XYZ file of C-alpha atoms in Angstrom:
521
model
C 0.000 0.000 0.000
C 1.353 3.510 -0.627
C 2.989 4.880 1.985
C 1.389 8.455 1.400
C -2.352 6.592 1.316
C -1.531 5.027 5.088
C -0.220 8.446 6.197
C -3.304 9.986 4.286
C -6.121 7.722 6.446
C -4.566 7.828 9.966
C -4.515 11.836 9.708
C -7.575 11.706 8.256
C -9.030 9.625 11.213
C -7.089 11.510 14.224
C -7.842 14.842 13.008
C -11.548 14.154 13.074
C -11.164 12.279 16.523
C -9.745 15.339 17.847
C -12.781 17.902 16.436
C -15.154 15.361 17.614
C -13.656 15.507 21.302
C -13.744 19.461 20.774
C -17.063 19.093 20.170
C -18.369 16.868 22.909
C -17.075 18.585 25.472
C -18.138 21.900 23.739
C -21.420 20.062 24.384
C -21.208 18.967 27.764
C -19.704 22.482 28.941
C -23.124 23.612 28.089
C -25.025 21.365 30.673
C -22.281 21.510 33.071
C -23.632 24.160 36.529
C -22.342 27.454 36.528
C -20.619 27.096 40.193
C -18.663 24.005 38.690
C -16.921 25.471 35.435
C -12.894 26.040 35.807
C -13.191 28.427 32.396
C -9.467 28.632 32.061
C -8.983 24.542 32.346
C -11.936 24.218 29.831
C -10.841 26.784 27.244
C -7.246 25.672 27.567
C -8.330 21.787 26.442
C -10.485 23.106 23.843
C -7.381 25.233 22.060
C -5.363 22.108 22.904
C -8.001 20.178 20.708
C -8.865 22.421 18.116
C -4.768 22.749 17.623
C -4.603 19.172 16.871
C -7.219 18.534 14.911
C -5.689 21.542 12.731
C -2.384 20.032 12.643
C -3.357 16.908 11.932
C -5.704 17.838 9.259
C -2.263 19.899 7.573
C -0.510 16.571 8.037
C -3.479 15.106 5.632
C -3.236 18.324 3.628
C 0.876 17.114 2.405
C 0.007 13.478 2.700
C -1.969 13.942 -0.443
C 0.678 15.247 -2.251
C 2.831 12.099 -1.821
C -0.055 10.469 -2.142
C -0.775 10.800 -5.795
C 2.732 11.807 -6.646
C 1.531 14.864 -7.571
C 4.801 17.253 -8.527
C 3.380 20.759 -7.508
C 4.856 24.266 -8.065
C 5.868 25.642 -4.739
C 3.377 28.283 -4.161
C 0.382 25.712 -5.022
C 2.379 23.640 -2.284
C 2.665 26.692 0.001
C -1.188 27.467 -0.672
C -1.644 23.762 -0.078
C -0.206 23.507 3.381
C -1.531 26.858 4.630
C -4.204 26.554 4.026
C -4.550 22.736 5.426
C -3.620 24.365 9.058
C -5.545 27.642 8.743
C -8.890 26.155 7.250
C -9.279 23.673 10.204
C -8.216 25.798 12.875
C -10.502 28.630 11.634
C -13.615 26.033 11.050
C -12.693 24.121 14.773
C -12.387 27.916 16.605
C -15.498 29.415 15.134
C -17.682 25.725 15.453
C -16.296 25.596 19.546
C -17.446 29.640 20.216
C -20.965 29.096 18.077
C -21.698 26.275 20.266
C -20.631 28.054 23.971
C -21.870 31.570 22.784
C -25.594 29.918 21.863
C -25.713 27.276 23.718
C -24.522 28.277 27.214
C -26.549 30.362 29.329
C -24.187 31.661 31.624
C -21.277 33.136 31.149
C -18.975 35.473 31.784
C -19.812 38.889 29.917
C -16.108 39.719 28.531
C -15.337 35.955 27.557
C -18.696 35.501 26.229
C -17.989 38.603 24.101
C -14.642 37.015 22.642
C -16.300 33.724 21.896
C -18.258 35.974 19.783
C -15.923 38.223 18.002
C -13.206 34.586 17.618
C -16.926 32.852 16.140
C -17.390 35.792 13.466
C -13.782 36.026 12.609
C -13.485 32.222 12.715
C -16.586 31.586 9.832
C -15.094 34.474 7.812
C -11.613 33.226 7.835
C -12.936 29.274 6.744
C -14.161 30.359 3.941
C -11.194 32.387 2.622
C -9.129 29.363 4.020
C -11.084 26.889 2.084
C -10.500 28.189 -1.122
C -6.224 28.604 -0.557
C -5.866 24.850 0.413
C -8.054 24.257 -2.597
C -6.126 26.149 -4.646
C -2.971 23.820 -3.543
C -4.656 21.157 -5.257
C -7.016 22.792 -8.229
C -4.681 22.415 -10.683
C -3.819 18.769 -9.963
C -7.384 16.835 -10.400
C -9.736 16.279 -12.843
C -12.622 18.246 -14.240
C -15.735 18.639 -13.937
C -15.619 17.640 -10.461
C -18.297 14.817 -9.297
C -21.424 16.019 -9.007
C -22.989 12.787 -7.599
C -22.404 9.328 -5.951
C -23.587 6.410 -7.780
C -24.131 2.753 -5.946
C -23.021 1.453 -9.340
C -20.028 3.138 -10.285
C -18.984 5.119 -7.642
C -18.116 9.099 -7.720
C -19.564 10.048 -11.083
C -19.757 13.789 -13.112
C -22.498 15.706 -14.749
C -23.667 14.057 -18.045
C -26.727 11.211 -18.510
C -27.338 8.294 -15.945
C -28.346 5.421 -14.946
C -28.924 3.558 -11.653
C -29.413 4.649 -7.606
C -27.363 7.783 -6.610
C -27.013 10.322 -4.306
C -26.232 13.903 -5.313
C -24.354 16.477 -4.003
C -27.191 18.999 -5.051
C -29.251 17.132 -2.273
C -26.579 17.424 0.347
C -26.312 21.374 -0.605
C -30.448 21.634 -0.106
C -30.261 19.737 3.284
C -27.474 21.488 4.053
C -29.184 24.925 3.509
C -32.311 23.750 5.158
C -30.999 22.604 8.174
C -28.644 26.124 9.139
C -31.250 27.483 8.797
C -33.565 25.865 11.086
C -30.696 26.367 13.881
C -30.147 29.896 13.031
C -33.880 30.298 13.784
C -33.938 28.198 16.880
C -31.022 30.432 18.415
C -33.461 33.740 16.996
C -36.252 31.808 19.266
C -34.798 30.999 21.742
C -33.374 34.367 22.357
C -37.185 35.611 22.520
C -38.778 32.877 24.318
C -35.541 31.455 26.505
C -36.540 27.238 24.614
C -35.178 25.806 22.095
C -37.258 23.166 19.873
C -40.078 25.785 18.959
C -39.245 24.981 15.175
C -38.789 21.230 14.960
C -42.315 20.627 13.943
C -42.574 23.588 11.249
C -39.520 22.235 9.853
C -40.848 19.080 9.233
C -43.643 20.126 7.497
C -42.409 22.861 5.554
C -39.391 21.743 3.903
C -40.696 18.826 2.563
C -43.771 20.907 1.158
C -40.892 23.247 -0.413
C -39.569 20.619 -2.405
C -42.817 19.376 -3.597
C -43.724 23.092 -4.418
C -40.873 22.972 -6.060
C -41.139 20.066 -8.384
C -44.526 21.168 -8.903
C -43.629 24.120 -10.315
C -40.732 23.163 -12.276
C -43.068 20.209 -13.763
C -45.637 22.909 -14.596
C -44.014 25.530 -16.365
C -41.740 22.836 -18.740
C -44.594 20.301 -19.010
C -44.307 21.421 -23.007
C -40.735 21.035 -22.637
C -40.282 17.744 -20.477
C -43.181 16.291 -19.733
C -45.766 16.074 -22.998
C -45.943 12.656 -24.388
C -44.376 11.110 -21.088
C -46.006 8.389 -18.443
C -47.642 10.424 -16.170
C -45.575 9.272 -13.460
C -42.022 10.914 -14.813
C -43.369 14.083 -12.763
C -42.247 11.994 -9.417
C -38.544 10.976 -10.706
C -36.990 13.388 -8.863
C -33.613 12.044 -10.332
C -33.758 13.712 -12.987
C -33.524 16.891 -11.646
C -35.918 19.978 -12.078
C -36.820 22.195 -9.259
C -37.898 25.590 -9.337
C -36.765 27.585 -5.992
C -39.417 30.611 -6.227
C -42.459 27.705 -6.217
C -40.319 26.030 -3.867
C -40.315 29.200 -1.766
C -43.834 30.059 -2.512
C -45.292 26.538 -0.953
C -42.643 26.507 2.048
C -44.190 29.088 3.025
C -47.520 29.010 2.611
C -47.841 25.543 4.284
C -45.003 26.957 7.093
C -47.728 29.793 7.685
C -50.839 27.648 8.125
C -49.310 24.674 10.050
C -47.686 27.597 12.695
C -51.619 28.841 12.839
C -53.019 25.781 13.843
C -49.799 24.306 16.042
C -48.233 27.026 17.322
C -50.906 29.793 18.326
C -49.332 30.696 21.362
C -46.568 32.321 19.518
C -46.402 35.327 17.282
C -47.413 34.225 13.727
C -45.798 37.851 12.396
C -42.584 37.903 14.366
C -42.525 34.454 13.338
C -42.480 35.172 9.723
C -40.220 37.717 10.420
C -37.079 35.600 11.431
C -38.089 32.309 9.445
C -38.418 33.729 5.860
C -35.893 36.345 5.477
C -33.518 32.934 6.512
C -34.602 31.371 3.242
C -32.349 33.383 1.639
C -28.923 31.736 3.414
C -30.821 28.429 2.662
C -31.011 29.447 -1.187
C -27.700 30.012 -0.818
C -26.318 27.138 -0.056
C -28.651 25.508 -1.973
C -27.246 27.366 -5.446
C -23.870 25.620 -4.751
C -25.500 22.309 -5.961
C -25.441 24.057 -9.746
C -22.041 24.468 -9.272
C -21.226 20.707 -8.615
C -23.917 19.845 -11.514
C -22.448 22.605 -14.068
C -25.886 23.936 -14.897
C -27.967 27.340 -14.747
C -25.093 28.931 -15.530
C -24.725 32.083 -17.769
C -23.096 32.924 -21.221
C -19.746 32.266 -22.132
C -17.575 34.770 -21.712
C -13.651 35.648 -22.152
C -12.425 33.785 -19.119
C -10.200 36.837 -18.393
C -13.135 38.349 -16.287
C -13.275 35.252 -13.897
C -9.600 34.423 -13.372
C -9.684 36.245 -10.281
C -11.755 33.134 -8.711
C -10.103 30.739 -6.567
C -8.524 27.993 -9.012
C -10.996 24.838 -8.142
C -14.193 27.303 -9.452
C -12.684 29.057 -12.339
C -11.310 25.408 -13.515
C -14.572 23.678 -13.631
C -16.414 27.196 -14.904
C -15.094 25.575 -18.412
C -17.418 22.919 -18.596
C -21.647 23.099 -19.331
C -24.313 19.851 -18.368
C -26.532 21.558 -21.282
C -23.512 21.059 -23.970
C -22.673 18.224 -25.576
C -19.572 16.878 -27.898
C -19.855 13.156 -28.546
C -21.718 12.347 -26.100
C -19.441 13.939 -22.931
C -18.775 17.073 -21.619
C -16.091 19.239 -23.255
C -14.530 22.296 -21.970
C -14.937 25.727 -23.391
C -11.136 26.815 -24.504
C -10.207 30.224 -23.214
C -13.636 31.099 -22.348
C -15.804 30.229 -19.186
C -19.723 30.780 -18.328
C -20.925 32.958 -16.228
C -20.944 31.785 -12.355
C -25.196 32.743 -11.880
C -24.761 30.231 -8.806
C -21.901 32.487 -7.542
C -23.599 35.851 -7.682
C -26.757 34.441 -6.717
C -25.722 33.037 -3.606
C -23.407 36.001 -2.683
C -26.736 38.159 -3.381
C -29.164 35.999 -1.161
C -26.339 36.593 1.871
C -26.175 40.328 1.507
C -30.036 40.053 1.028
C -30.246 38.516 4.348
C -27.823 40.629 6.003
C -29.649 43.905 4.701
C -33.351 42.401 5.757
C -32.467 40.875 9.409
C -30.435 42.978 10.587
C -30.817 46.962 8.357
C -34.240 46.681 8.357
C -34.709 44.117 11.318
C -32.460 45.507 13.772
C -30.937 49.440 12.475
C -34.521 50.804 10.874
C -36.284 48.530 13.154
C -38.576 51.626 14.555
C -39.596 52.094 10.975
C -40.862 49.095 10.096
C -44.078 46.894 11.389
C -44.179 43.264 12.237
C -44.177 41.461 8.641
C -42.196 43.765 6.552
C -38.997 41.700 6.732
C -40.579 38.823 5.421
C -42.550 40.853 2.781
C -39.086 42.475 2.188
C -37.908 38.558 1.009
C -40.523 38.743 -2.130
C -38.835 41.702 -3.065
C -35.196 40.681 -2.856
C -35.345 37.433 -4.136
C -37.744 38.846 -6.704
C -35.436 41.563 -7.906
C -32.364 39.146 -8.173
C -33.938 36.708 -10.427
C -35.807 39.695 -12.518
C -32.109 40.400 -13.204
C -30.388 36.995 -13.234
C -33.212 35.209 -15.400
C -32.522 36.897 -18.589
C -28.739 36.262 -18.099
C -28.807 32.325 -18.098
C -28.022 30.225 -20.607
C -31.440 29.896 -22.429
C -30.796 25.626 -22.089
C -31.699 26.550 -18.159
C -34.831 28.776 -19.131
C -38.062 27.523 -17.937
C -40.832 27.248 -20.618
C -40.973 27.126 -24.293
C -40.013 31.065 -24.603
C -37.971 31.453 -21.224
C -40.368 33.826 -19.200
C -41.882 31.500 -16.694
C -39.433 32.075 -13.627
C -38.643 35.775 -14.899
C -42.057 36.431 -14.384
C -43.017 35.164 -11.588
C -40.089 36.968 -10.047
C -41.396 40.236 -11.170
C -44.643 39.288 -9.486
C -42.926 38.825 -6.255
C -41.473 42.178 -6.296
C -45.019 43.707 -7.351
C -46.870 41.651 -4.674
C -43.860 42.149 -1.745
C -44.182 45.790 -2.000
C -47.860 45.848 -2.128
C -48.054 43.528 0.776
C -45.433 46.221 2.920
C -47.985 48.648 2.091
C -51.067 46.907 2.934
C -49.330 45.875 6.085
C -48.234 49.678 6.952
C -52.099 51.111 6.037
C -53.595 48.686 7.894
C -52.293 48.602 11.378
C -52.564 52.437 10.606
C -55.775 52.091 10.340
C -56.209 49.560 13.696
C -53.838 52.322 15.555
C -56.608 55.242 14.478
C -59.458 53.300 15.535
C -58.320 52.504 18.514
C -57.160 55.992 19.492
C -53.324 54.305 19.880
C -51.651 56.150 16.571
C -48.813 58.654 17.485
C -48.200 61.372 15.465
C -44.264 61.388 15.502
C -43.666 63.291 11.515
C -44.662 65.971 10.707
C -45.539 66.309 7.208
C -44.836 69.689 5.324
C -44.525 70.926 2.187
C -41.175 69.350 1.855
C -42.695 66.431 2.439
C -45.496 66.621 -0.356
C -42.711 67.882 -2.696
C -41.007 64.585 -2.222
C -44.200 62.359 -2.575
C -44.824 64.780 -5.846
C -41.487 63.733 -7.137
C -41.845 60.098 -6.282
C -45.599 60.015 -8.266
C -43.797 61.677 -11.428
C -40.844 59.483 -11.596
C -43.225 56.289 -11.370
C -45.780 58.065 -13.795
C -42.652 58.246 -16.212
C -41.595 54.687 -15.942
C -45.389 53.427 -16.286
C -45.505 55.653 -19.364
C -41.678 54.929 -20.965
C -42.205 50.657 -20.211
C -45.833 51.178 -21.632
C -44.040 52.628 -24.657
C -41.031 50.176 -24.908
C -43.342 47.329 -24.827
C -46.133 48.423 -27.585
C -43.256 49.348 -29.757
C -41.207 46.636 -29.682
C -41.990 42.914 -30.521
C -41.619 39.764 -27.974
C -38.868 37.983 -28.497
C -39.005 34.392 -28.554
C -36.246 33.237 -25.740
C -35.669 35.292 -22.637
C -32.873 37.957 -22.720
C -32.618 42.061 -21.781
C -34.645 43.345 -25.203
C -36.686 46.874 -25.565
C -39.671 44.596 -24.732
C -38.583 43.027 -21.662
C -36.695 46.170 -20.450
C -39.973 48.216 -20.621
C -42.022 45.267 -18.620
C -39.413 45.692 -16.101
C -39.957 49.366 -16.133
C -43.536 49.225 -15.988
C -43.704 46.982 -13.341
C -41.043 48.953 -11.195
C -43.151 52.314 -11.455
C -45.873 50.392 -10.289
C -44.166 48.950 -7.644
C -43.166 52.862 -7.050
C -46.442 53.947 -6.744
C -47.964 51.191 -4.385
C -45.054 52.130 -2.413
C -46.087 56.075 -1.992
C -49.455 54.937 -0.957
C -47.609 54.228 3.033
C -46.492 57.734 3.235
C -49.903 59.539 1.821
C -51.495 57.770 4.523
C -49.733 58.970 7.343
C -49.945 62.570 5.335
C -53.764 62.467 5.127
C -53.972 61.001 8.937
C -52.178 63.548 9.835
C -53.644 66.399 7.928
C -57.218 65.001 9.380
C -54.980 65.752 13.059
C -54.687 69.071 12.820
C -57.639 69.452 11.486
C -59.543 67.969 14.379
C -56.947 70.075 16.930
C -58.150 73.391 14.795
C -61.749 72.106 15.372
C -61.273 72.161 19.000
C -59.645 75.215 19.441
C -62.618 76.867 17.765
């Protein structure tokens, strides 16, 4: 047996005995009594831990080298062995403080805020980490990379099939799925002090996302996939085909009524609040599975513009599941397509970020109960009305491409009409019930504004109205006159539903003074 293979497996297995002692008594510090913790001792064993299970995991990192013989350039070597200490360390640090800093419920206040600050730094550092001990290897293995596991055959890439597998696109869904049900959890249980609120909810509405999701994807390419097929093709989830807005769509529909009926003693719109803004980090994930499978990608490009990627991405961004040569998958030469997974997922993030904690935390006096998970429809409806028309039109849904695209603009329309139903009515509840405060004062700057607002939307209604009538529909999905004036149209109205929050505080406030002037005479 090589010698680099034997060195390769017992690193393999120390370094993950060491995390998983790290971890258990990560665990058991949590249940441990407050009078009986020795914080020093414990934090010293966990650093003691962690430290091992990243040296031993660097000792796995150059094993592979002699492993497969593989004659690397120094600074893919230096990358390689780097990153093999830092990755682990950074991963086993930030896992350890997540698990104290949630978990445990006393502690003390200027530790507990470095397990905090060491769990932040510690997630952001794995993930640059990652990609520079990839990139000691990236250059050295084959491409595509697997996309699946098949019980026939082994590790197997993107291309047709045959037999029982399981793919890596699941594991990325799960994956998703389940950080977010504990990022909830910890959200719950820092308003109710219990943990386990979710389980339930979870179990009903991720598996009615994925049905949702078939559903739709089997709707809106039954012309393309489906006609002339047994009736039963619609279940074969192995061939792929889900659709992450009906996906979405169902989740939460079925979340919503299930937390009515099972969970009335909770707060159905602070609920929806923390649970579907998260379904953006779950998306995510999630879009890292088209990555693996080399699909619902975008145009090719020069590969110039993408060479700033870490290696193991920019390598496989070469290759296409909707293009075949001969029957396999060949790469582009000096060209790559367009990472949509990539931006996507870096989008949904920053759309969390901006929705729990802008809006949910910074702006929090300006918003009501429900406009954070209103605010989702938007986001994720603005990203695909921009990413749809990029794909590759082998990934557009439909005979002509629109299906998704328009749906997403219907989220955005419906998201912001939903804010501003939301905002009017408890307006209206706060006025009835002699509760609303009167804390702006609208003047005439303040109807100059909303005049400005009305004409700018007017405009866009008006300019989209025109691009559309004077411009023909194109066949497959991509930025034309046509589709640019929809857009436009629909943003305007979007822009005027949007108005109709601040003209009711204007005319409340208006019928105010009015009432004050009243009494005075």
């Amino acid at each position: 047996m090589n010698a680099g293979l034997i060195f390769f497996i017992i690193t393999l297995l120390s370094s993950l005995v060491c995390l998983t002692i790290a971890i258990t008594k990560a665990v058991k510090l949590v249940k441990i009594p407050h009078n009986n913790i020795v914080w020093k001792s414990e934090i010293r064993n966990q650093i003691i831990f962690v430290s091992l299970f990243a040296i031993l995991f660097m000792g796995m990192s150059i094993s592979l080298y002699y492993w497969h013989n593989i004659n690397a350039i120094p600074l893919d070597m230096f990358q390689g062995i780097l990153g093999g200490l830092l990755f682990p360390l950074s991963f086993g640090a930030g896992l350890i403080c997540f698990i104290i800093h949630y978990y445990r419920k006393k502690i003390p206040e200027k530790l507990d805020k470095w397990l905090y600050r060491i769990m932040i730094i510690g997630i952001v550092c794995t993930l640059v980490f990652l990609f520079v001990w990839s990139n000691g290897y990236a250059d050295y293995i084959s491409y595509p990379l697997p996309n699946g596991f098949w019980f026939n055959v082994g590790l197997t890439y993107p291309g047709p099939y045959e037999g029982q597998h399981i793919a890596f696109y699941a594991f990325f869904i799960l994956g998703g799925a389940v950080l977010v049900y504990f990022l909830c959890d910890h959200r719950y249980y820092q308003e109710y002090g219990k943990h386990g609120i979710l389980e339930s909810l979870f179990l009903v509405a991720f598996p009615a996302g994925i049905i949702g999701a078939r559903a739709g994807y089997c709707i809106g390419n039954w012309e393309k996939d489906f006609a002339g097929k047994d009736w039963w093709a619609v279940f074969d989830l192995r061939t792929g085909g889900l659709t992450i807005i009906a996906g979405a769509l169902v989740g939460i529909i079925v979340g919503v009524l299930w937390f009515l009926w099972r969970k009335k003693q909770y707060n159905i719109w602070l609920a929806v609040d923390i649970i579907v803004p998260s379904i953006l980090i779950a998306q995510a994930v999630g879009r890292w599975g088209n990555f693996f499978n080399v699909e619902v990608h975008g145009f090719p490009v020069n590969e110039e513009y993408f060479s700033w990627l870490p290696k193991i991405i920019f390598n496989n961004l070469h290759y296409s599941s909707a293009h075949y040569m001969g029957g396999s998958l060949t790469p582009l030469v000096g060209q790559v397509y367009v990472p949509l997974f990539l931006i996507e997922s870096m989008t949904n993030m920053i759309g969390y970020f901006v929705l729990a904690f802008v809006f949910g935390k910074l702006f929090r006096n300006y918003t009501e109960l429900g406009d954070l998970a209103f605010g989702y429809l938007i986001w994720y409806g603005l990203t695909r009305v921009a990413m749809e028309p990029l794909r590759d039109t082998s990934f557009n849904m439909g005979n002509d491409g629109y299906w998704s695209w328009f749906w997403s603009i219907i989220f955005v329309v419906v998201g912001v009409l939903l804010i501003c139903l939301n905002h009017i009515i408890r307006y209206a509840i706060r006025v009835k019930n002699n509760t609303q405060k009167y804390s702006v004062n609208y003047k005439k700057s303040s109807l100059i504004w909303l005049t400005s607002i009305l004409l700018i939307s007017v405009s866009m209604i008006v300019i989209g109205s025109v691009f559309m009538s004077t411009s023909p529909v194109t066949q497959t999905l991509a930025f034309t006159k046509y589709t640019d004036g929809l857009i436009i149209l629909f943003m305007g109205i979007a822009l005027v539903l949007s108005i109709s929050i601040p003209i009711t505080y204007l005319i409340g406030e208006s019928k105010h003074d009015k009432l004050c002037q009243e009494k005075e005479i």
